[in-house]
PDB file of C-alpha atoms in Angstrom:
ATOM      1  CA  MET A   1       0.000   0.000   0.000  1.00  0.00           C
ATOM      2  CA  ASP A   2       1.073   3.562  -0.662  1.00  0.00           C
ATOM      3  CA  PHE A   3       1.633   5.934   2.209  1.00  0.00           C
ATOM      4  CA  HIS A   4      -1.219   8.492   2.534  1.00  0.00           C
ATOM      5  CA  TRP A   5       0.352  11.881   3.238  1.00  0.00           C
ATOM      6  CA  LEU A   6      -3.013  13.637   3.252  1.00  0.00           C
ATOM      7  CA  ASN A   7      -4.213  11.440   6.094  1.00  0.00           C
ATOM      8  CA  LEU A   8      -1.020  12.234   8.013  1.00  0.00           C
ATOM      9  CA  LEU A   9      -1.649  15.949   7.433  1.00  0.00           C
ATOM     10  CA  ALA A  10      -5.208  15.503   8.709  1.00  0.00           C
ATOM     11  CA  LEU A  11      -3.935  13.825  11.891  1.00  0.00           C
ATOM     12  CA  ILE A  12      -1.502  16.706  12.429  1.00  0.00           C
ATOM     13  CA  ILE A  13      -4.306  19.244  11.976  1.00  0.00           C
ATOM     14  CA  PHE A  14      -6.526  17.366  14.432  1.00  0.00           C
ATOM     15  CA  SER A  15      -3.637  17.340  16.918  1.00  0.00           C
ATOM     16  CA  GLY A  16      -3.338  21.120  16.583  1.00  0.00           C
ATOM     17  CA  GLY A  17      -7.034  21.534  17.373  1.00  0.00           C
ATOM     18  CA  HIS A  18      -6.658  19.188  20.343  1.00  0.00           C
ATOM     19  CA  ALA A  19      -3.743  21.262  21.676  1.00  0.00           C
ATOM     20  CA  ALA A  20      -5.798  24.460  21.371  1.00  0.00           C
ATOM     21  CA  LEU A  21      -8.692  22.857  23.268  1.00  0.00           C
ATOM     22  CA  VAL A  22      -6.452  21.646  26.087  1.00  0.00           C
ATOM     23  CA  ILE A  23      -4.705  25.020  26.394  1.00  0.00           C
ATOM     24  CA  GLY A  24      -8.066  26.798  26.494  1.00  0.00           C
ATOM     25  CA  LEU A  25      -9.387  24.450  29.187  1.00  0.00           C
ATOM     26  CA  VAL A  26      -6.312  24.893  31.392  1.00  0.00           C
ATOM     27  CA  ASN A  27      -6.492  28.678  30.998  1.00  0.00           C
ATOM     28  CA  ARG A  28     -10.108  28.571  32.140  1.00  0.00           C
ATOM     29  CA  LEU A  29      -9.189  26.452  35.154  1.00  0.00           C
ATOM     30  CA  HIS A  30      -6.521  28.983  36.137  1.00  0.00           C
ATOM     31  CA  GLY A  31      -9.242  31.617  36.313  1.00  0.00           C
ATOM     32  CA  LEU A  32     -11.064  29.638  39.012  1.00  0.00           C
ATOM     33  CA  PRO A  33     -10.205  29.531  42.745  1.00  0.00           C
ATOM     34  CA  PHE A  34      -8.386  26.201  42.815  1.00  0.00           C
ATOM     35  CA  ARG A  35      -5.430  25.502  45.072  1.00  0.00           C
ATOM     36  CA  ARG A  36      -1.965  25.951  43.603  1.00  0.00           C
ATOM     37  CA  GLU A  37      -1.211  22.242  43.950  1.00  0.00           C
ATOM     38  CA  THR A  38      -4.322  21.418  41.905  1.00  0.00           C
ATOM     39  CA  LEU A  39      -3.349  23.871  39.178  1.00  0.00           C
ATOM     40  CA  ARG A  40       0.173  22.470  39.100  1.00  0.00           C
ATOM     41  CA  ILE A  41      -1.273  19.012  38.482  1.00  0.00           C
ATOM     42  CA  THR A  42      -3.505  20.362  35.688  1.00  0.00           C
ATOM     43  CA  ARG A  43      -0.470  21.916  34.009  1.00  0.00           C
ATOM     44  CA  GLY A  44       1.303  18.551  34.163  1.00  0.00           C
ATOM     45  CA  VAL A  45      -1.712  16.797  32.670  1.00  0.00           C
ATOM     46  CA  HIS A  46      -1.893  19.576  30.068  1.00  0.00           C
ATOM     47  CA  ASP A  47       1.694  18.910  28.961  1.00  0.00           C
ATOM     48  CA  ILE A  48       1.141  15.149  28.792  1.00  0.00           C
ATOM     49  CA  LEU A  49      -2.097  15.428  26.814  1.00  0.00           C
ATOM     50  CA  ILE A  50      -0.619  17.795  24.251  1.00  0.00           C
ATOM     51  CA  ALA A  51       2.447  15.608  23.693  1.00  0.00           C
ATOM     52  CA  ALA A  52       0.784  12.194  23.926  1.00  0.00           C
ATOM     53  CA  PHE A  53      -2.331  12.758  21.814  1.00  0.00           C
ATOM     54  CA  PRO A  54      -0.644  13.113  18.390  1.00  0.00           C
ATOM     55  CA  LEU A  55       1.654  10.161  19.095  1.00  0.00           C
ATOM     56  CA  ALA A  56      -1.255   7.987  20.201  1.00  0.00           C
ATOM     57  CA  LEU A  57      -3.365   9.130  17.259  1.00  0.00           C
ATOM     58  CA  VAL A  58      -0.693   8.302  14.687  1.00  0.00           C
ATOM     59  CA  TRP A  59       0.058   4.937  16.281  1.00  0.00           C
ATOM     60  CA  PHE A  60      -3.405   3.628  17.137  1.00  0.00           C
ATOM     61  CA  VAL A  61      -5.339   4.869  14.086  1.00  0.00           C
ATOM     62  CA  GLY A  62      -2.574   5.603  11.597  1.00  0.00           C
ATOM     63  CA  VAL A  63      -0.279   2.606  11.985  1.00  0.00           C
ATOM     64  CA  GLN A  64      -2.520   0.186  13.893  1.00  0.00           C
ATOM     65  CA  GLY A  65      -6.303  -0.225  13.858  1.00  0.00           C
ATOM     66  CA  PRO A  66      -7.792   1.232  10.646  1.00  0.00           C
ATOM     67  CA  ARG A  67      -4.264   2.028   9.380  1.00  0.00           C
ATOM     68  CA  LEU A  68      -5.193   5.436   8.005  1.00  0.00           C
ATOM     69  CA  LEU A  69      -1.632   6.126   6.924  1.00  0.00           C
ATOM     70  CA  TRP A  70      -1.895   3.247   4.493  1.00  0.00           C
ATOM     71  CA  GLY A  71      -5.303   3.947   3.035  1.00  0.00           C
ATOM     72  CA  GLY A  72      -7.569   2.813   5.865  1.00  0.00           C
ATOM     73  CA  GLU A  73     -11.117   4.138   6.137  1.00  0.00           C
ATOM     74  CA  TRP A  74     -11.997   6.930   8.557  1.00  0.00           C
ATOM     75  CA  ILE A  75     -15.435   5.400   9.081  1.00  0.00           C
ATOM     76  CA  ARG A  76     -13.765   2.564  11.001  1.00  0.00           C
ATOM     77  CA  LEU A  77     -12.853   4.938  13.840  1.00  0.00           C
ATOM     78  CA  PRO A  78     -15.008   4.836  16.990  1.00  0.00           C
ATOM     79  CA  VAL A  79     -17.915   7.279  16.864  1.00  0.00           C
ATOM     80  CA  LEU A  80     -16.752   9.216  19.942  1.00  0.00           C
ATOM     81  CA  LEU A  81     -13.275   9.645  18.480  1.00  0.00           C
ATOM     82  CA  LEU A  82     -14.726  10.826  15.172  1.00  0.00           C
ATOM     83  CA  ALA A  83     -16.882  13.326  17.029  1.00  0.00           C
ATOM     84  CA  TYR A  84     -13.887  14.635  18.989  1.00  0.00           C
ATOM     85  CA  LEU A  85     -11.782  14.929  15.831  1.00  0.00           C
ATOM     86  CA  GLY A  86     -14.640  16.905  14.306  1.00  0.00           C
ATOM     87  CA  VAL A  87     -14.494  19.318  17.236  1.00  0.00           C
ATOM     88  CA  CYS A  88     -10.708  19.601  16.832  1.00  0.00           C
ATOM     89  CA  ALA A  89     -11.142  20.380  13.144  1.00  0.00           C
ATOM     90  CA  ALA A  90     -13.715  23.055  13.949  1.00  0.00           C
ATOM     91  CA  VAL A  91     -11.282  24.687  16.378  1.00  0.00           C
ATOM     92  CA  VAL A  92      -8.513  24.729  13.743  1.00  0.00           C
ATOM     93  CA  ILE A  93     -10.888  26.414  11.290  1.00  0.00           C
ATOM     94  CA  ALA A  94     -12.236  28.865  13.866  1.00  0.00           C
ATOM     95  CA  LEU A  95      -8.866  30.162  15.089  1.00  0.00           C
ATOM     96  CA  PRO A  96      -7.704  31.861  11.854  1.00  0.00           C
ATOM     97  CA  LEU A  97     -11.235  33.074  11.128  1.00  0.00           C
ATOM     98  CA  THR A  98     -11.418  34.658  14.578  1.00  0.00           C
ATOM     99  CA  ALA A  99      -8.011  36.280  14.112  1.00  0.00           C
ATOM    100  CA  LEU A 100      -9.068  37.618  10.697  1.00  0.00           C
ATOM    101  CA  ARG A 101     -12.334  38.975  12.083  1.00  0.00           C
ATOM    102  CA  ARG A 102     -10.487  40.834  14.835  1.00  0.00           C
ATOM    103  CA  HIS A 103      -7.980  42.182  12.327  1.00  0.00           C
ATOM    104  CA  VAL A 104     -10.611  43.655  10.004  1.00  0.00           C
ATOM    105  CA  ALA A 105     -13.100  44.662  12.697  1.00  0.00           C
ATOM    106  CA  ARG A 106     -13.936  48.339  12.903  1.00  0.00           C
ATOM    107  CA  PRO A 107     -12.521  50.060  16.006  1.00  0.00           C
ATOM    108  CA  VAL A 108     -14.818  50.635  18.958  1.00  0.00           C
ATOM    109  CA  ALA A 109     -16.694  53.893  18.426  1.00  0.00           C
ATOM    110  CA  ALA A 110     -15.612  55.182  21.830  1.00  0.00           C
ATOM    111  CA  LEU A 111     -11.924  54.707  20.962  1.00  0.00           C
ATOM    112  CA  ILE A 112     -10.652  57.988  19.505  1.00  0.00           C
ATOM    113  CA  SER A 113      -6.907  57.242  19.457  1.00  0.00           C
ATOM    114  CA  ASN A 114      -4.619  54.259  19.936  1.00  0.00           C
ATOM    115  CA  HIS A 115      -0.833  54.504  19.911  1.00  0.00           C
ATOM    116  CA  SER A 116       1.685  51.793  20.801  1.00  0.00           C
ATOM    117  CA  ARG A 117       5.446  51.704  21.075  1.00  0.00           C
ATOM    118  CA  MET A 118       7.953  48.968  21.816  1.00  0.00           C
ATOM    119  CA  LEU A 119      10.671  49.534  24.392  1.00  0.00           C
ATOM    120  CA  ASP A 120      13.784  47.365  24.500  1.00  0.00           C
ATOM    121  CA  ILE A 121      14.798  47.310  28.160  1.00  0.00           C
ATOM    122  CA  ALA A 122      17.941  45.269  27.473  1.00  0.00           C
ATOM    123  CA  ARG A 123      19.177  47.844  24.967  1.00  0.00           C
ATOM    124  CA  GLU A 124      18.392  50.638  27.414  1.00  0.00           C
ATOM    125  CA  PHE A 125      20.329  48.891  30.198  1.00  0.00           C
ATOM    126  CA  GLY A 126      23.222  47.926  27.964  1.00  0.00           C
ATOM    127  CA  HIS A 127      22.880  44.318  29.121  1.00  0.00           C
ATOM    128  CA  ARG A 128      20.250  41.577  29.173  1.00  0.00           C
ATOM    129  CA  PRO A 129      18.605  41.330  32.637  1.00  0.00           C
ATOM    130  CA  VAL A 130      18.311  37.552  32.482  1.00  0.00           C
ATOM    131  CA  GLY A 131      18.241  36.831  36.220  1.00  0.00           C
ATOM    132  CA  ASP A 132      18.396  33.336  37.670  1.00  0.00           C
ATOM    133  CA  GLY A 133      14.873  32.000  37.048  1.00  0.00           C
ATOM    134  CA  ARG A 134      14.378  28.376  36.044  1.00  0.00           C
ATOM    135  CA  HIS A 135      13.287  29.469  32.560  1.00  0.00           C
ATOM    136  CA  ARG A 136      16.338  31.651  31.940  1.00  0.00           C
ATOM    137  CA  TRP A 137      17.433  29.368  29.107  1.00  0.00           C
ATOM    138  CA  MET A 138      14.574  30.805  27.047  1.00  0.00           C
ATOM    139  CA  ALA A 139      16.348  34.158  27.034  1.00  0.00           C
ATOM    140  CA  HIS A 140      18.967  32.625  24.758  1.00  0.00           C
ATOM    141  CA  ILE A 141      16.525  31.526  22.070  1.00  0.00           C
ATOM    142  CA  PRO A 142      17.292  33.586  18.929  1.00  0.00           C
ATOM    143  CA  GLY A 143      14.708  36.231  18.114  1.00  0.00           C
ATOM    144  CA  ASN A 144      12.905  36.159  21.462  1.00  0.00           C
ATOM    145  CA  GLU A 145      11.405  39.406  22.771  1.00  0.00           C
ATOM    146  CA  LEU A 146      11.701  38.627  26.455  1.00  0.00           C
ATOM    147  CA  PHE A 147      13.121  42.044  27.379  1.00  0.00           C
ATOM    148  CA  GLN A 148      10.819  44.109  25.184  1.00  0.00           C
ATOM    149  CA  VAL A 149       7.639  45.678  26.467  1.00  0.00           C
ATOM    150  CA  GLN A 150       4.782  47.212  24.520  1.00  0.00           C
ATOM    151  CA  VAL A 151       3.297  50.414  25.886  1.00  0.00           C
ATOM    152  CA  SER A 152      -0.143  51.228  24.490  1.00  0.00           C
ATOM    153  CA  GLU A 153      -1.944  54.519  25.037  1.00  0.00           C
ATOM    154  CA  LYS A 154      -5.647  54.584  24.249  1.00  0.00           C
ATOM    155  CA  ASN A 155      -8.047  57.508  24.508  1.00  0.00           C
ATOM    156  CA  TYR A 156     -11.785  56.977  24.838  1.00  0.00           C
ATOM    157  CA  ARG A 157     -14.751  59.314  24.588  1.00  0.00           C
ATOM    158  CA  LEU A 158     -17.552  57.939  26.755  1.00  0.00           C
ATOM    159  CA  PRO A 159     -20.827  59.880  26.415  1.00  0.00           C
ATOM    160  CA  ARG A 160     -22.160  58.876  29.834  1.00  0.00           C
ATOM    161  CA  LEU A 161     -18.932  59.445  31.748  1.00  0.00           C
ATOM    162  CA  PRO A 162     -19.518  61.686  34.801  1.00  0.00           C
ATOM    163  CA  THR A 163     -18.087  65.170  34.360  1.00  0.00           C
ATOM    164  CA  ASN A 164     -15.740  64.821  37.319  1.00  0.00           C
ATOM    165  CA  CYS A 165     -14.128  61.817  35.602  1.00  0.00           C
ATOM    166  CA  ASP A 166     -13.331  63.724  32.417  1.00  0.00           C
ATOM    167  CA  GLY A 167      -9.633  63.261  31.667  1.00  0.00           C
ATOM    168  CA  LEU A 168      -9.225  60.320  34.058  1.00  0.00           C
ATOM    169  CA  SER A 169      -6.103  58.331  33.196  1.00  0.00           C
ATOM    170  CA  ILE A 170      -5.815  54.642  34.084  1.00  0.00           C
ATOM    171  CA  LEU A 171      -2.611  52.615  33.945  1.00  0.00           C
ATOM    172  CA  HIS A 172      -3.339  48.930  33.338  1.00  0.00           C
ATOM    173  CA  LEU A 173      -0.634  46.445  34.364  1.00  0.00           C
ATOM    174  CA  SER A 174      -0.875  42.683  34.098  1.00  0.00           C
ATOM    175  CA  ASP A 175       1.020  39.395  33.823  1.00  0.00           C
ATOM    176  CA  PHE A 176       4.319  40.263  35.478  1.00  0.00           C
ATOM    177  CA  HIS A 177       4.916  36.606  36.388  1.00  0.00           C
ATOM    178  CA  PHE A 178       7.801  37.121  38.822  1.00  0.00           C
ATOM    179  CA  SER A 179       9.869  33.974  38.305  1.00  0.00           C
ATOM    180  CA  GLY A 180      13.455  35.214  38.442  1.00  0.00           C
ATOM    181  CA  THR A 181      13.715  35.855  34.700  1.00  0.00           C
ATOM    182  CA  PRO A 182      13.689  38.714  33.818  1.00  0.00           C
ATOM    183  CA  ASP A 183      15.344  39.957  36.982  1.00  0.00           C
ATOM    184  CA  ARG A 184      14.089  42.577  39.437  1.00  0.00           C
ATOM    185  CA  ASP A 185      15.780  45.509  37.630  1.00  0.00           C
ATOM    186  CA  TYR A 186      13.592  44.883  34.598  1.00  0.00           C
ATOM    187  CA  TYR A 187      10.364  45.186  36.598  1.00  0.00           C
ATOM    188  CA  GLU A 188      11.602  48.195  38.529  1.00  0.00           C
ATOM    189  CA  ARG A 189      12.148  49.895  35.181  1.00  0.00           C
ATOM    190  CA  LEU A 190       8.600  49.020  34.115  1.00  0.00           C
ATOM    191  CA  ILE A 191       7.265  50.656  37.266  1.00  0.00           C
ATOM    192  CA  GLU A 192       9.341  53.770  36.540  1.00  0.00           C
ATOM    193  CA  LEU A 193       7.785  53.938  33.079  1.00  0.00           C
ATOM    194  CA  GLY A 194       4.341  53.720  34.651  1.00  0.00           C
ATOM    195  CA  GLN A 195       5.143  56.436  37.165  1.00  0.00           C
ATOM    196  CA  ASP A 196       6.354  58.715  34.368  1.00  0.00           C
ATOM    197  CA  MET A 197       2.862  58.536  32.869  1.00  0.00           C
ATOM    198  CA  ARG A 198       1.457  60.052  36.090  1.00  0.00           C
ATOM    199  CA  PRO A 199      -1.828  58.091  35.992  1.00  0.00           C
ATOM    200  CA  ASP A 200      -4.781  58.911  38.221  1.00  0.00           C
ATOM    201  CA  LEU A 201      -5.510  55.245  38.833  1.00  0.00           C
ATOM    202  CA  ILE A 202      -3.429  52.071  38.570  1.00  0.00           C
ATOM    203  CA  VAL A 203      -4.972  48.630  38.163  1.00  0.00           C
ATOM    204  CA  PHE A 204      -3.114  45.332  38.255  1.00  0.00           C
ATOM    205  CA  THR A 205      -5.244  42.496  36.913  1.00  0.00           C
ATOM    206  CA  GLY A 206      -3.402  39.329  37.823  1.00  0.00           C
ATOM    207  CA  ASP A 207      -0.560  36.867  37.373  1.00  0.00           C
ATOM    208  CA  LEU A 208       2.006  38.532  39.598  1.00  0.00           C
ATOM    209  CA  LEU A 209       4.000  35.808  41.368  1.00  0.00           C
ATOM    210  CA  ASP A 210       5.182  32.541  39.860  1.00  0.00           C
ATOM    211  CA  SER A 211       7.405  31.962  42.914  1.00  0.00           C
ATOM    212  CA  ASP A 212       6.686  32.913  46.518  1.00  0.00           C
ATOM    213  CA  ASP A 213      10.446  33.272  46.999  1.00  0.00           C
ATOM    214  CA  LEU A 214      10.214  36.574  45.125  1.00  0.00           C
ATOM    215  CA  LEU A 215       7.804  38.297  47.487  1.00  0.00           C
ATOM    216  CA  ASP A 216      10.662  40.612  48.440  1.00  0.00           C
ATOM    217  CA  TRP A 217      10.504  42.077  44.927  1.00  0.00           C
ATOM    218  CA  LEU A 218       7.216  43.783  45.757  1.00  0.00           C
ATOM    219  CA  PRO A 219       8.421  46.810  47.787  1.00  0.00           C
ATOM    220  CA  SER A 220      10.700  48.089  45.012  1.00  0.00           C
ATOM    221  CA  THR A 221       8.186  47.354  42.230  1.00  0.00           C
ATOM    222  CA  LEU A 222       4.440  47.531  42.825  1.00  0.00           C
ATOM    223  CA  GLY A 223       5.101  48.788  46.363  1.00  0.00           C
ATOM    224  CA  ARG A 224       6.050  52.110  44.832  1.00  0.00           C
TER     225      ARG A 224
END
């Protein structure tokens, strides 16, 4: 029998949809009040499911069972598996369509200006503030943007905004993920940038500490 490359491509596409589903589920779980130990287990299961599913799929339905890689029939797959693969395919189709829709969508009527700039903290420092976090090896991956930060300034006109709130400026910070990499100097510089904007209100919306050992970073960063 000839090898069926199209069937292999289909299995790869289904695996991509499966990975997106698992990632989405774990992200949802992290938004719920579960204990850290529980979330750590879910992340481990997440990693196993993403890695194991394509291997199992290729082996059990591509090489064994219906032998799809050698011209086997898809109809021989169990109904539940076919249904799940259909969901995975729908996710793969939906992701680029969603991205395209967001790209071409008209801006919100209340948004009157939107300006962004990228700041390279490593270039500003004259060195790369890698730190000693357990993921510091990622800083050496070519082309990574670990030490770059995007600053976006948006202006809104809200018809029902109370008069005494006219001109209110809000600084939105999120996802610092203190883990040791980047190091503390990097985050202290981010706070300085925020202070230079002189906002009326500062909101921090989550994902601050990845390691309790770095609680002592707080006074010189968000503590300011």
